[in-house]
Coordinates of C-alpha atoms and ligand atoms in Angstrom, one line a residue:
X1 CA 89.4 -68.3 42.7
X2 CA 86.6 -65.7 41.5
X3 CA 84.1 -64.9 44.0
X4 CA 84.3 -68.1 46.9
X5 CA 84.1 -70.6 43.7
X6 CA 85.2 -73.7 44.4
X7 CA 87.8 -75.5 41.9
X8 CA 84.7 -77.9 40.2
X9 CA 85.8 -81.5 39.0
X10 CA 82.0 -82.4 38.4
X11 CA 81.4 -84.8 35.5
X12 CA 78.0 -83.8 34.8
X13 CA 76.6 -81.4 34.8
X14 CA 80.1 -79.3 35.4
X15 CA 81.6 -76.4 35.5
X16 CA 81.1 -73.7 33.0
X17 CA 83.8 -71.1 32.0
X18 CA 83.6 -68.4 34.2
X19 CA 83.8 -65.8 31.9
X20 CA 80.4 -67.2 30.3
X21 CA 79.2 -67.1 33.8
X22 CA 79.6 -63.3 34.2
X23 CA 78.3 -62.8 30.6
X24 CA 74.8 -64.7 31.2
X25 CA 74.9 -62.3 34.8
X26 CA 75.9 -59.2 33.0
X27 CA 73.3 -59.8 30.0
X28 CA 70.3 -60.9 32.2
X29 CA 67.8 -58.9 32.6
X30 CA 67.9 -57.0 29.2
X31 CA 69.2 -59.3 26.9
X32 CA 70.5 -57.3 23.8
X33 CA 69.1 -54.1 24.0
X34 CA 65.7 -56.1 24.0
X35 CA 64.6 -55.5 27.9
X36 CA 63.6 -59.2 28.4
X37 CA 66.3 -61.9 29.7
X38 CA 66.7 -64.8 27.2
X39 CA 64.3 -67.0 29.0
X40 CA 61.5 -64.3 28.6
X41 CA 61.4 -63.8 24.7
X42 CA 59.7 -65.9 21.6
X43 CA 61.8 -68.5 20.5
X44 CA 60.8 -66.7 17.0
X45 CA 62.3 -63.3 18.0
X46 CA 65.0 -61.9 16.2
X47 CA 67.3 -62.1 18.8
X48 CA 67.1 -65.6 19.7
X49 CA 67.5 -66.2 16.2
X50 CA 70.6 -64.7 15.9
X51 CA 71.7 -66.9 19.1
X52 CA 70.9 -70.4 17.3
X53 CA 72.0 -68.6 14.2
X54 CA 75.2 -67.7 15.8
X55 CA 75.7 -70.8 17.6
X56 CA 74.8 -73.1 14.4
X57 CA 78.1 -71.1 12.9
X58 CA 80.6 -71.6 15.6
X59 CA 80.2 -75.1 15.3
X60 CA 80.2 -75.9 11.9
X61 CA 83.3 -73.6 11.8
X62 CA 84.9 -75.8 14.9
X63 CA 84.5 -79.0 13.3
X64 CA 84.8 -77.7 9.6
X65 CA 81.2 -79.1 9.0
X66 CA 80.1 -78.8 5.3
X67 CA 76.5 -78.6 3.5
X68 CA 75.6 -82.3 4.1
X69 CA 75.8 -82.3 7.7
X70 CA 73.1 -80.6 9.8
X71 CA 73.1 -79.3 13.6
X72 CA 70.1 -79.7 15.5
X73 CA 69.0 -79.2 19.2
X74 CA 66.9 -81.4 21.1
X75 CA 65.9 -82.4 24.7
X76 CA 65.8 -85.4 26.0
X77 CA 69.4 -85.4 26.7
X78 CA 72.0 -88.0 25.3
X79 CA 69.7 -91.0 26.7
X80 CA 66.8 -89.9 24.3
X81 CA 69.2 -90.6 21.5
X82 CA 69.8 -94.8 22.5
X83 CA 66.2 -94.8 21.5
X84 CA 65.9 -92.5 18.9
X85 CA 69.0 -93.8 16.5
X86 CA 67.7 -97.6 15.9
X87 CA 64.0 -95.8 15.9
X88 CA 65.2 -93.7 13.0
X89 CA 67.4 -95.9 11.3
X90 CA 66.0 -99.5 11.7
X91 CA 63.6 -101.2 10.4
X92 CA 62.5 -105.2 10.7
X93 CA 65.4 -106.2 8.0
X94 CA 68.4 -104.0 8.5
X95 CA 71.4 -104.2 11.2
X96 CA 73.4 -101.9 13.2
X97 CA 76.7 -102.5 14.9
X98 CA 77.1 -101.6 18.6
X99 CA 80.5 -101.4 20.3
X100 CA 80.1 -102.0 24.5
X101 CA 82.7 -99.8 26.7
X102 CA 80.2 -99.5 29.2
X103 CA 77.0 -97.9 31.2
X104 CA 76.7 -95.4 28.3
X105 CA 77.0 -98.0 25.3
X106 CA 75.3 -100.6 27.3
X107 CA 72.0 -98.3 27.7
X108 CA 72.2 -97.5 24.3
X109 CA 72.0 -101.1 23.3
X110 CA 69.4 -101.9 25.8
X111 CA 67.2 -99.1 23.6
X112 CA 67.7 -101.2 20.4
X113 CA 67.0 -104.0 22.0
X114 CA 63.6 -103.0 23.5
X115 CA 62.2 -102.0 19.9
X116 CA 63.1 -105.2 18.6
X117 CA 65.7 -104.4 16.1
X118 CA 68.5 -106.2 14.9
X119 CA 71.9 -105.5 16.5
X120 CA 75.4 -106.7 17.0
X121 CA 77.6 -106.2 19.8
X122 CA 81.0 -106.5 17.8
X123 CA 83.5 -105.7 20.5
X124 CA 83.2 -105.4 24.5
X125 CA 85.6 -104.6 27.4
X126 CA 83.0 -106.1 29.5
X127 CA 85.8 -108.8 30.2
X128 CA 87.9 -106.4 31.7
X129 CA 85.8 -104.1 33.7
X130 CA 85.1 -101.6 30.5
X131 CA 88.7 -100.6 31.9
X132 CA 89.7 -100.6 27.8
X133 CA 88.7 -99.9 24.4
X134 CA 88.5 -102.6 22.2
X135 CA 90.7 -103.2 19.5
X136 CA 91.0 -104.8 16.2
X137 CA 87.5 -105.2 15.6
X138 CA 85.3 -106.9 12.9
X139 CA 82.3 -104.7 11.9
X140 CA 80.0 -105.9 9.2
X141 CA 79.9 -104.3 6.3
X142 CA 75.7 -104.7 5.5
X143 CA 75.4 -102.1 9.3
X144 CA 73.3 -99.8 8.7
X145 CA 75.8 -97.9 11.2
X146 CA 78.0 -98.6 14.0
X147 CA 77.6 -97.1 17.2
X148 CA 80.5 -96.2 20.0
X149 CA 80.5 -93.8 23.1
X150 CA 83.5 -91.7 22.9
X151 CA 84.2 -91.2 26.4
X152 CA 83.3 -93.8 28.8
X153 CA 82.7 -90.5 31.4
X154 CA 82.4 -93.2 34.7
X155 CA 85.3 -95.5 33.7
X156 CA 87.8 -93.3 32.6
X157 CA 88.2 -94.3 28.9
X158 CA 88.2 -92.9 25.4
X159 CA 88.8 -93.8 22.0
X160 CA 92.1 -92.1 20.7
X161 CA 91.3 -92.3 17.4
X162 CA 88.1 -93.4 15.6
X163 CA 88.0 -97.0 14.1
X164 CA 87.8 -97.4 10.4
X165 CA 84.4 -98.9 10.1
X166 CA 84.8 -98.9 5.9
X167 CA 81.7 -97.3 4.1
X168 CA 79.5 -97.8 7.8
X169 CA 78.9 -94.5 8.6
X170 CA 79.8 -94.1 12.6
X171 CA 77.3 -92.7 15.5
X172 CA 78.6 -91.6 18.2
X173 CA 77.8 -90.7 21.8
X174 CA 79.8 -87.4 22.5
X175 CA 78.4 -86.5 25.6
X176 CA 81.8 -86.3 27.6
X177 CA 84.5 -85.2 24.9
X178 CA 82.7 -82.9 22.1
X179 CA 85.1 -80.4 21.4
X180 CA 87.7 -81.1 23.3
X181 CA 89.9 -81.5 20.4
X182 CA 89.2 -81.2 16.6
X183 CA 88.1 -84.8 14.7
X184 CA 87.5 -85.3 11.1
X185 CA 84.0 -85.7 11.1
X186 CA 83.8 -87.2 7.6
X187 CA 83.3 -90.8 8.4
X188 CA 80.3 -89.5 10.7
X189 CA 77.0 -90.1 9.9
X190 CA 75.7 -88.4 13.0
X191 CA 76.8 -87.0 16.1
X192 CA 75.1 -86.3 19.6
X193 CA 76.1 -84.8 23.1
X194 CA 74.3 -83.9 25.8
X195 CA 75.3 -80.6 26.6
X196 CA 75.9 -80.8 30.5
X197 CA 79.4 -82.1 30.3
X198 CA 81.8 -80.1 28.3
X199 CA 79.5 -77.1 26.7
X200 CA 76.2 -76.1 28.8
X201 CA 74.0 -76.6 30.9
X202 CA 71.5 -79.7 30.9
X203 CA 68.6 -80.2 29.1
X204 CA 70.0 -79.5 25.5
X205 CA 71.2 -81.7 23.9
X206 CA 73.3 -81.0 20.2
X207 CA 73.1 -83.5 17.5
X208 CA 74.8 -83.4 13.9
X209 CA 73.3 -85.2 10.9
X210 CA 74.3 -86.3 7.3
X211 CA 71.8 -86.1 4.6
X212 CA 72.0 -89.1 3.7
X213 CA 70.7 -90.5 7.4
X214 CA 68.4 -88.1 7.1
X215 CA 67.2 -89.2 3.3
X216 CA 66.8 -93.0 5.6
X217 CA 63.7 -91.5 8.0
X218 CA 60.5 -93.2 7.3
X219 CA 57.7 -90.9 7.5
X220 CA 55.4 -92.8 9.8
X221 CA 57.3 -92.2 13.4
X222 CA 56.1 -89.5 15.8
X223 CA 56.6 -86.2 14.7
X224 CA 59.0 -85.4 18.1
X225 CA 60.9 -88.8 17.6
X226 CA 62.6 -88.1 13.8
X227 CA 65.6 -86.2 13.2
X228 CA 63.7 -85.3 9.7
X229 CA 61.3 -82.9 11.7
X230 CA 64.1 -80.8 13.6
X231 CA 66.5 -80.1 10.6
X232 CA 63.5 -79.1 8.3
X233 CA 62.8 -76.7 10.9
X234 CA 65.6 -75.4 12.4
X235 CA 65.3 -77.0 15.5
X236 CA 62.5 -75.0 15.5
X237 CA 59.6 -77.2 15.5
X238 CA 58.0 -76.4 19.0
X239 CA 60.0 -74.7 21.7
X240 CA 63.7 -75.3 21.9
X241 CA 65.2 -75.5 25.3
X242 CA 66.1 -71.8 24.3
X243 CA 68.7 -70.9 27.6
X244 CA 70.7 -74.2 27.0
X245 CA 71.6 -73.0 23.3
X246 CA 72.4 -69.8 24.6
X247 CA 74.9 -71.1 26.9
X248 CA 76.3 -73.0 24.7
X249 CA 76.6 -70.2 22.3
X250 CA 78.5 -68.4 25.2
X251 CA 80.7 -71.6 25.6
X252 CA 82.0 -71.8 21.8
X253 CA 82.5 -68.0 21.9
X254 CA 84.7 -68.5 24.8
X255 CA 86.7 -71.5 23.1
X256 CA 86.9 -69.5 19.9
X257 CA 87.7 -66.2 21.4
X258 CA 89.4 -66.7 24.4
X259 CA 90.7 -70.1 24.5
X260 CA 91.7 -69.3 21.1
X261 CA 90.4 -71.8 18.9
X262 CA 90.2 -76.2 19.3
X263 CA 93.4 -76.6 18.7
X264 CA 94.6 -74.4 21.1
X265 CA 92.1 -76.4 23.6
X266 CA 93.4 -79.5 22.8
X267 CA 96.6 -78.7 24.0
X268 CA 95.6 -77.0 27.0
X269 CA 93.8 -80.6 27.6
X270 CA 96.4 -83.0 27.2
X271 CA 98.6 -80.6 29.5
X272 CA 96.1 -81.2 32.5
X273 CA 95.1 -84.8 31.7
X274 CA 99.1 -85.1 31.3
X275 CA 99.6 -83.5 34.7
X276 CA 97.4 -86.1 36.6
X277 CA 98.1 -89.1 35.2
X278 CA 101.8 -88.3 35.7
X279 CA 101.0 -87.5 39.6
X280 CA 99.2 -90.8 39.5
X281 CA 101.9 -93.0 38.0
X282 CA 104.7 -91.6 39.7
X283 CA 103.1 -92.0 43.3
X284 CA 102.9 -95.7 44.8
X285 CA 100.0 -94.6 46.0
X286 CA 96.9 -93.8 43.6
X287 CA 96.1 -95.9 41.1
X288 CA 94.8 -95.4 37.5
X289 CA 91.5 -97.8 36.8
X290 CA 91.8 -97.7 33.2
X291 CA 94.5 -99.2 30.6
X292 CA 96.8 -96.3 29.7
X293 CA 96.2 -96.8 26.3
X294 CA 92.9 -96.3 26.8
X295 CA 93.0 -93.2 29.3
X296 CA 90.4 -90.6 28.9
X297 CA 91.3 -86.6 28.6
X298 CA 88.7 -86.0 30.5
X299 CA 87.9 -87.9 33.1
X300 CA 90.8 -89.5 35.3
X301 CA 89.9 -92.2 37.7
X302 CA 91.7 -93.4 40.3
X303 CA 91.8 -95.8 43.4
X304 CA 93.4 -94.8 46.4
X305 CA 95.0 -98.1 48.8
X306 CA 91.5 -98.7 50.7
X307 CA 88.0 -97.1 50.5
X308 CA 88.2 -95.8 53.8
X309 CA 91.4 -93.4 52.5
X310 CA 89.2 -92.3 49.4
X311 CA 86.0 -91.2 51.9
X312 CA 88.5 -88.8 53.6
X313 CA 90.3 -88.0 50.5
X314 CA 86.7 -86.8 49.3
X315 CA 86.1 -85.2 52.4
X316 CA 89.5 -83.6 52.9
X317 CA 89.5 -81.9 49.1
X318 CA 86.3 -80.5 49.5
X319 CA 87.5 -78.9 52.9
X320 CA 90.5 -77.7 50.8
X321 CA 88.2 -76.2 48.1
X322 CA 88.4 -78.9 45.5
X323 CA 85.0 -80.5 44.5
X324 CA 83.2 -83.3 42.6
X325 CA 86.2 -85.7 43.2
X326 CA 84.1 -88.5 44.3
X327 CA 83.7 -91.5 41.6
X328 CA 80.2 -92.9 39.8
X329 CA 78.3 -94.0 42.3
X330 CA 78.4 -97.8 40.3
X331 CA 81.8 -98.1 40.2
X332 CA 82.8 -95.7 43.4
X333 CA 86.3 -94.6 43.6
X334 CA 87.8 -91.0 42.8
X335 CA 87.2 -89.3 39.3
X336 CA 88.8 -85.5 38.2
X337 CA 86.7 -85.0 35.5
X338 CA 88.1 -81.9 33.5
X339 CA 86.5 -80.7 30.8
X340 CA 87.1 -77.9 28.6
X341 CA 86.2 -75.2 31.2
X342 CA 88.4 -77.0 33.6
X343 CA 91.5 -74.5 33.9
X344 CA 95.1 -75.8 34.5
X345 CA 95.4 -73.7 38.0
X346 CA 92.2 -76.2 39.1
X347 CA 94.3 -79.0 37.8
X348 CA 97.4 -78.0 39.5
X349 CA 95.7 -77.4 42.8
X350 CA 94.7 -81.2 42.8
X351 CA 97.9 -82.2 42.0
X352 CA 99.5 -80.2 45.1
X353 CA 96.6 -81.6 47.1
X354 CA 97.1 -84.9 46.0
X355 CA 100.9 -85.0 46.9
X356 CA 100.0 -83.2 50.5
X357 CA 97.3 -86.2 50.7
X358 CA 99.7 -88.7 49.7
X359 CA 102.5 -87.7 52.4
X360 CA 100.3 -87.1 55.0
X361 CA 98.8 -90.7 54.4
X362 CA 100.9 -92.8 52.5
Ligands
PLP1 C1 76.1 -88.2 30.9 C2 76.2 -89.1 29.7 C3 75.0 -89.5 29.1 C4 73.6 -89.3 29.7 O1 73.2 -88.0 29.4 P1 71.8 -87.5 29.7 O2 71.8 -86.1 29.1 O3 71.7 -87.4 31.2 O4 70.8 -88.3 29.1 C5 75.1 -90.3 28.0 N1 76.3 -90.6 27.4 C6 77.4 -90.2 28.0 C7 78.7 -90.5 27.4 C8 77.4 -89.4 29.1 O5 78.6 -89.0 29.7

């Protein structure tokens, strides 16, 4: 490991790529030729123009984004969207579609809720835990969208493919699983993720917009609450949290560059995912909490045979330099979360962990 690091399984925020690491060191204190660091210049400088520039770019060449769709920053983080989608988008006749898979979804509903606007929970996995995704489901066709979390990031599950919600455009919550493999965004009529989970740092948080949500933004709502404000002005309203863009310029340079593209990621993703759930199933001893068909990429929770066996697994894996292994505190248990910057020799050291843990205690 580089420099004492730990192997990081946090699911929020988590661990970067180390390579962008060194670069924010390396580029510090004179950013660019500029003499300044990043977090000393105008947002209106030329050099933090090309970063947003720059970054703007890598994305919409990552997910193949043409004209109508627009990338914007904002803070807030992921939560700040619950409220802000049904606040742009809803008014006292329309009606959105909300699918539950858990705390995510469920706080995102809550937000609709509290403004009084019309919504319909069309499918839950409440009845099982939120230890699914929910199939076969009837949307209505009169939503003004339907909205789904991608990656339940505390219970382990994701959606393996996107449901055909007809001419409804979808919003989704992409907090946990943005760019962890390439989607056709077409039937997306916008897109958020915080940025603390699998491309920056926190307080940033990336959202990508259709015109024609856009075109559906009354003029009366508070200048920092509508999308319409940020993509007139590039994000550039007021001050953007300027360091977390940078990062996750950094981040997308590394996929493209390094990593070698999305595709390329994807792969490296399902080996590791692949990895644990196979160590998982083929021991007697841990236990997968969520329905295989429904098994996140990214974050792999497990139950060991008692709680007193997952304190000291904890305890023992942070003593062997593994971290973050410890489950959501609402649902408790163990959770690997591993992201994009997760590498396969982190995921490979759990695994030989978890058979040493096994035999030693099973
Ligand atoms: C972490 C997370 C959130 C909350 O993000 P904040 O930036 O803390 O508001 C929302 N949705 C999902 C799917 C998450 O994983």
């Amino acid at each position: 490991m580089e420099r004492n690091r730990i192997y990081n399984f946090n699911a929020g925020p988590a661990a970067l790529p180390f390579p962008v690491l060194e670069e924010i060191q390396d580029s510090f204190f004179n950013f660019a030729g500029s003499g300044m660091s990043i977090i000393e210049m105008s947002h209106r400088s030329k050099w933090f123009q090309d970063v947003i520039d720059d970054v703007i770019t890598r994305i919409r060449r990552i997910l193949k984004l043409d004209e109508k769709f627009h990338v914007l920053f904002l803070q807030g983080g992921a939560s700040m969207q619950f409220c802000m989608i049904p606040m742009n988008f809803l008014n006292r006749e329309n009606l959105a579609d909300y699918v539950n898979t858990g705390t995510w979804s469920t706080k995102a509903i809550k937000e609709a809720r509290i403004q009084h606007k019309r919504i319909k929970v069309v499918a839950s996995s409440e009845d099982k835990n939120f230890s699914y995704i929910p199939d076969k489901i009837q949307f209505n066709s009169d939503a003004v969208y339907c909205h789904i979390t991608s990656n339940n990031t505390i219970k382990g599950t994701q959606w393996s493919s996107f449901p055909d919600t007809k001419d409804v455009p979808l919003i989704a919550d992409m907090s946990s699983d943005i760019f962890w493999r390439f989607f056709d965004v077409e039937k997306f009529g916008l897109i958020y993720a915080g940025a603390q989970k699998n491309m920056g740092p926190a307080g940033v948080c990336m959202v990508i917009i259709r015109d024609d949500m856009l075109e559906r933004i009354p003029d009366h709502l508070p200048t920092m609450l509508k999308y319409t404000t940020f993509a007139e002005k590039n994000s550039l309203y007021n001050t953007p949290p300027c360091f977390g863009i940078y990062v996750i310029q950094l981040v997308l340079k590394w996929l493209e560059e390094t990593v070698g593209g999305i595709k390329k990621m994807e792969g490296i993703n399902r080996k590791k995912a692949g990895l644990l759930y196979r160590t998982i199933d083929e021991s007697g001893f841990y236990k997968g909490t969520a329905m295989p068909e429904s098994r996140s990429m990214m974050n792999i929770t497990f139950r060991l045979p008692n709680e007193d066996l997952e304190v000291a697994f904890v305890k023992n894996a942070v003593e062997s330099g593994l971290g973050g292994l410890q489950g959501h505190r609402s649902v408790g248990g163990c959770r690997a979360s591993i992201y994009n910057p997760t590498s396969l020799e982190a995921v490979s050291a759990l695994v030989d962990f978890m058979g040493a843990f096994e035999q030693k205690h099973g």
